[in-house]
Amino acid sequence: MTAPTLEFDVRLWRPGFALQVAGSLQPGITALFGPSGSGKTTLLRCLAGLEPDCRGEVRLGEQVWQREQRALPAHARRAGLVFQEARLFGHHTVQGNLRYAQRRRRAAGPALDDVVAALGLQPLLDRRTGGLSGGERQRVALARALVAAPSILLLDEPLAALDAARRAAILAFIRELPGRYGLPLAYVTHDQEEVLHLADRVLLLRHGERAGAGSAPELFSDPAVWPLLGDAEPGVVWRARVAARDSAWGLTTLAADGGRLQVPALGLATGCGVTVRIRAGNVLLALDPPRATSALNALPARVRELRGEGEAVLLVGLVTDGGGSLWARVTRQAASALGLEPGRRLHALIEASSLAVGTLPAQASAP
Ligand SMILES: Nc1ncnc2c1ncn2[C@@H]1O[C@H](COP(=O)(O)OP(=O)(O)OP(=O)(O)O)[C@@H](O)[C@H]1O
């Protein structure tokens, strides 16, 4: 099923805050990412028709949802919204909540039984929602949004309150949704790993404006974006594929455009697409090819640029022989001793166990 694209160019003014963003939610998952207060929730509410002061244009395929003051009401847009705190009818059972949503739907949509099965809700159907755990409530909230036959899904930090195991299970389900039900999906999160795992594209917001857009690996590797990533260590994210598994040593070899990398065993099949995050603080530089090193990974590279990062430290931008971008954090003294300058050839040593590997969304391309 091909999903339509939601296109928008919206603005909204509040005392002390202005939102002015143009963009699109294409088929697949778009992550809305950006610092607290950058306008992510407000943008979702504008798209859903919940902000009366929103102006501009919103279109889903050929359907005009808003043109300046003329705006379709929220119920006519059929946007499925799920927030961090699931808002369920506490006096109803899970089944009652789902049937209520199903009765009110205004278009053909996913069958209730399918959604119940996919989210593992069968054992909960007769429970009252008041007594459910956080993870159970979020699963019910997602199911309820789906059985209402939404035209798009807008998920606002739906998993923020859950533990890692529950998050992983629901993330796997969310990742399948656009393909399974033909829906564009916007997903607000503060978690970069979630973005890498889930998003086909990222729309980055800052102060109510678009600060960048692209794939998660591209954006998270862009030095201009690092200040918006909170405490995250500067570095790059590469796309790679599982190339080989060495069960004798418990290692996996990844093949990326930038070079081959060994990492601790991933338990993924050969050919599987992954992302690998290489932090600047985990890249050491050596002039000569190391004869023996514990790092396992030594990529031939040349210096592209040097950036000051305080009195004693530099960030060194590198290009590997495979064409991959890397950053290394070194002291100015080390940079001087190694004669670092643009064009200088050297070897980038990366400790295998320092590499953070994540799986890619199904649709995202890997080399
Ligand atoms: N109902 C409201 N009335 C007035 N101001 C609001 C309201 N809701 C949000 N704001 C303000 O609008 C701005 C954008 O808020 P918004 O919740 O959209 O940001 P956000 O990026 O979703 O933040 P967070 O990541 O913390 O959830 C903030 O300055 C916020 O304080």
PDB file of N, CA, C and O and ligand atoms in Angstrom, residues 14 16-17 34-43 157 190, ligand 1:
ATOM      1  N   ARG A  14       3.024  32.499  19.626  1.00  0.00           N
ATOM      2  CA  ARG A  14       2.625  32.540  21.031  1.00  0.00           C
ATOM      3  C   ARG A  14       3.536  33.550  21.698  1.00  0.00           C
ATOM      4  O   ARG A  14       4.650  33.762  21.211  1.00  0.00           O
ATOM      5  N   GLY A  16       6.463  34.716  23.288  1.00  0.00           N
ATOM      6  CA  GLY A  16       7.763  34.098  23.551  1.00  0.00           C
ATOM      7  C   GLY A  16       8.107  32.916  22.661  1.00  0.00           C
ATOM      8  O   GLY A  16       9.151  32.292  22.842  1.00  0.00           O
ATOM      9  N   PHE A  17       7.264  32.589  21.717  1.00  0.00           N
ATOM     10  CA  PHE A  17       7.579  31.443  20.845  1.00  0.00           C
ATOM     11  C   PHE A  17       6.908  31.611  19.486  1.00  0.00           C
ATOM     12  O   PHE A  17       5.742  31.972  19.409  1.00  0.00           O
ATOM     13  N   GLY A  34      14.828  17.557  18.143  1.00  0.00           N
ATOM     14  CA  GLY A  34      15.304  18.902  18.445  1.00  0.00           C
ATOM     15  C   GLY A  34      15.231  19.145  19.936  1.00  0.00           C
ATOM     16  O   GLY A  34      14.567  18.402  20.666  1.00  0.00           O
ATOM     17  N   PRO A  35      15.899  20.201  20.410  1.00  0.00           N
ATOM     18  CA  PRO A  35      15.941  20.464  21.845  1.00  0.00           C
ATOM     19  C   PRO A  35      14.551  20.688  22.424  1.00  0.00           C
ATOM     20  O   PRO A  35      13.606  20.993  21.697  1.00  0.00           O
ATOM     21  N   SER A  36      14.461  20.562  23.739  1.00  0.00           N
ATOM     22  CA  SER A  36      13.207  20.811  24.445  1.00  0.00           C
ATOM     23  C   SER A  36      12.736  22.232  24.140  1.00  0.00           C
ATOM     24  O   SER A  36      13.521  23.169  24.139  1.00  0.00           O
ATOM     25  N   GLY A  37      11.458  22.368  23.834  1.00  0.00           N
ATOM     26  CA  GLY A  37      10.898  23.689  23.545  1.00  0.00           C
ATOM     27  C   GLY A  37      11.090  24.141  22.111  1.00  0.00           C
ATOM     28  O   GLY A  37      10.753  25.276  21.764  1.00  0.00           O
ATOM     29  N   SER A  38      11.620  23.274  21.243  1.00  0.00           N
ATOM     30  CA  SER A  38      11.870  23.690  19.852  1.00  0.00           C
ATOM     31  C   SER A  38      10.597  23.648  19.006  1.00  0.00           C
ATOM     32  O   SER A  38      10.609  24.098  17.866  1.00  0.00           O
ATOM     33  N   GLY A  39       9.505  23.080  19.537  1.00  0.00           N
ATOM     34  CA  GLY A  39       8.231  23.156  18.816  1.00  0.00           C
ATOM     35  C   GLY A  39       7.734  21.851  18.233  1.00  0.00           C
ATOM     36  O   GLY A  39       6.804  21.840  17.426  1.00  0.00           O
ATOM     37  N   LYS A  40       8.305  20.730  18.659  1.00  0.00           N
ATOM     38  CA  LYS A  40       7.935  19.439  18.062  1.00  0.00           C
ATOM     39  C   LYS A  40       6.462  19.101  18.330  1.00  0.00           C
ATOM     40  O   LYS A  40       5.720  18.761  17.409  1.00  0.00           O
ATOM     41  N   THR A  41       6.061  19.207  19.603  1.00  0.00           N
ATOM     42  CA  THR A  41       4.670  18.894  19.938  1.00  0.00           C
ATOM     43  C   THR A  41       3.727  19.887  19.273  1.00  0.00           C
ATOM     44  O   THR A  41       2.671  19.512  18.749  1.00  0.00           O
ATOM     45  N   THR A  42       4.112  21.160  19.261  1.00  0.00           N
ATOM     46  CA  THR A  42       3.261  22.186  18.659  1.00  0.00           C
ATOM     47  C   THR A  42       3.071  21.888  17.173  1.00  0.00           C
ATOM     48  O   THR A  42       1.960  22.022  16.641  1.00  0.00           O
ATOM     49  N   LEU A  43       4.131  21.465  16.497  1.00  0.00           N
ATOM     50  CA  LEU A  43       4.001  21.135  15.078  1.00  0.00           C
ATOM     51  C   LEU A  43       3.031  19.968  14.887  1.00  0.00           C
ATOM     52  O   LEU A  43       2.152  20.013  14.027  1.00  0.00           O
ATOM     53  N   GLU A 157       6.620  11.073  21.643  1.00  0.00           N
ATOM     54  CA  GLU A 157       7.364  10.363  22.700  1.00  0.00           C
ATOM     55  C   GLU A 157       6.531   9.240  23.311  1.00  0.00           C
ATOM     56  O   GLU A 157       6.374   9.171  24.536  1.00  0.00           O
ATOM     57  N   HIS A 190      13.424  12.237  21.982  1.00  0.00           N
ATOM     58  CA  HIS A 190      14.703  12.862  22.331  1.00  0.00           C
ATOM     59  C   HIS A 190      15.838  11.859  22.217  1.00  0.00           C
ATOM     60  O   HIS A 190      16.986  12.189  22.478  1.00  0.00           O
TER      61      HIS A 190
HETATM   62  N1  LIG B   1      -0.319  25.473  25.746  1.00  0.00           N
HETATM   63  C1  LIG B   1       0.717  26.305  25.665  1.00  0.00           C
HETATM   64  N2  LIG B   1       0.592  27.604  25.942  1.00  0.00           N
HETATM   65  C2  LIG B   1       1.629  28.468  25.855  1.00  0.00           C
HETATM   66  N3  LIG B   1       2.866  28.085  25.472  1.00  0.00           N
HETATM   67  C3  LIG B   1       3.052  26.802  25.190  1.00  0.00           C
HETATM   68  C4  LIG B   1       2.006  25.824  25.253  1.00  0.00           C
HETATM   69  N4  LIG B   1       2.497  24.624  24.902  1.00  0.00           N
HETATM   70  C5  LIG B   1       3.809  24.819  24.632  1.00  0.00           C
HETATM   71  N5  LIG B   1       4.143  26.114  24.799  1.00  0.00           N
HETATM   72  C6  LIG B   1       5.465  26.718  24.546  1.00  0.00           C
HETATM   73  O1  LIG B   1       5.706  26.610  23.144  1.00  0.00           O
HETATM   74  C7  LIG B   1       7.081  26.287  22.906  1.00  0.00           C
HETATM   75  C8  LIG B   1       7.178  24.986  22.106  1.00  0.00           C
HETATM   76  O2  LIG B   1       6.723  23.929  22.935  1.00  0.00           O
HETATM   77  P1  LIG B   1       6.623  22.432  22.421  1.00  0.00           P
HETATM   78  O3  LIG B   1       5.950  21.663  23.509  1.00  0.00           O
HETATM   79  O4  LIG B   1       6.029  22.409  21.075  1.00  0.00           O
HETATM   80  O5  LIG B   1       8.165  22.038  22.312  1.00  0.00           O
HETATM   81  P2  LIG B   1       8.819  20.577  22.203  1.00  0.00           P
HETATM   82  O6  LIG B   1       9.919  20.691  21.207  1.00  0.00           O
HETATM   83  O7  LIG B   1       7.749  19.566  21.943  1.00  0.00           O
HETATM   84  O8  LIG B   1       9.411  20.410  23.658  1.00  0.00           O
HETATM   85  P3  LIG B   1       9.714  19.071  24.520  1.00  0.00           P
HETATM   86  O9  LIG B   1      10.804  18.340  23.787  1.00  0.00           O
HETATM   87  O10 LIG B   1      10.172  19.605  25.836  1.00  0.00           O
HETATM   88  O11 LIG B   1       8.421  18.295  24.606  1.00  0.00           O
HETATM   89  C9  LIG B   1       7.735  26.222  24.259  1.00  0.00           C
HETATM   90  O12 LIG B   1       8.322  27.478  24.504  1.00  0.00           O
HETATM   91  C10 LIG B   1       6.593  25.956  25.208  1.00  0.00           C
HETATM   92  O13 LIG B   1       6.875  26.485  26.488  1.00  0.00           O
END
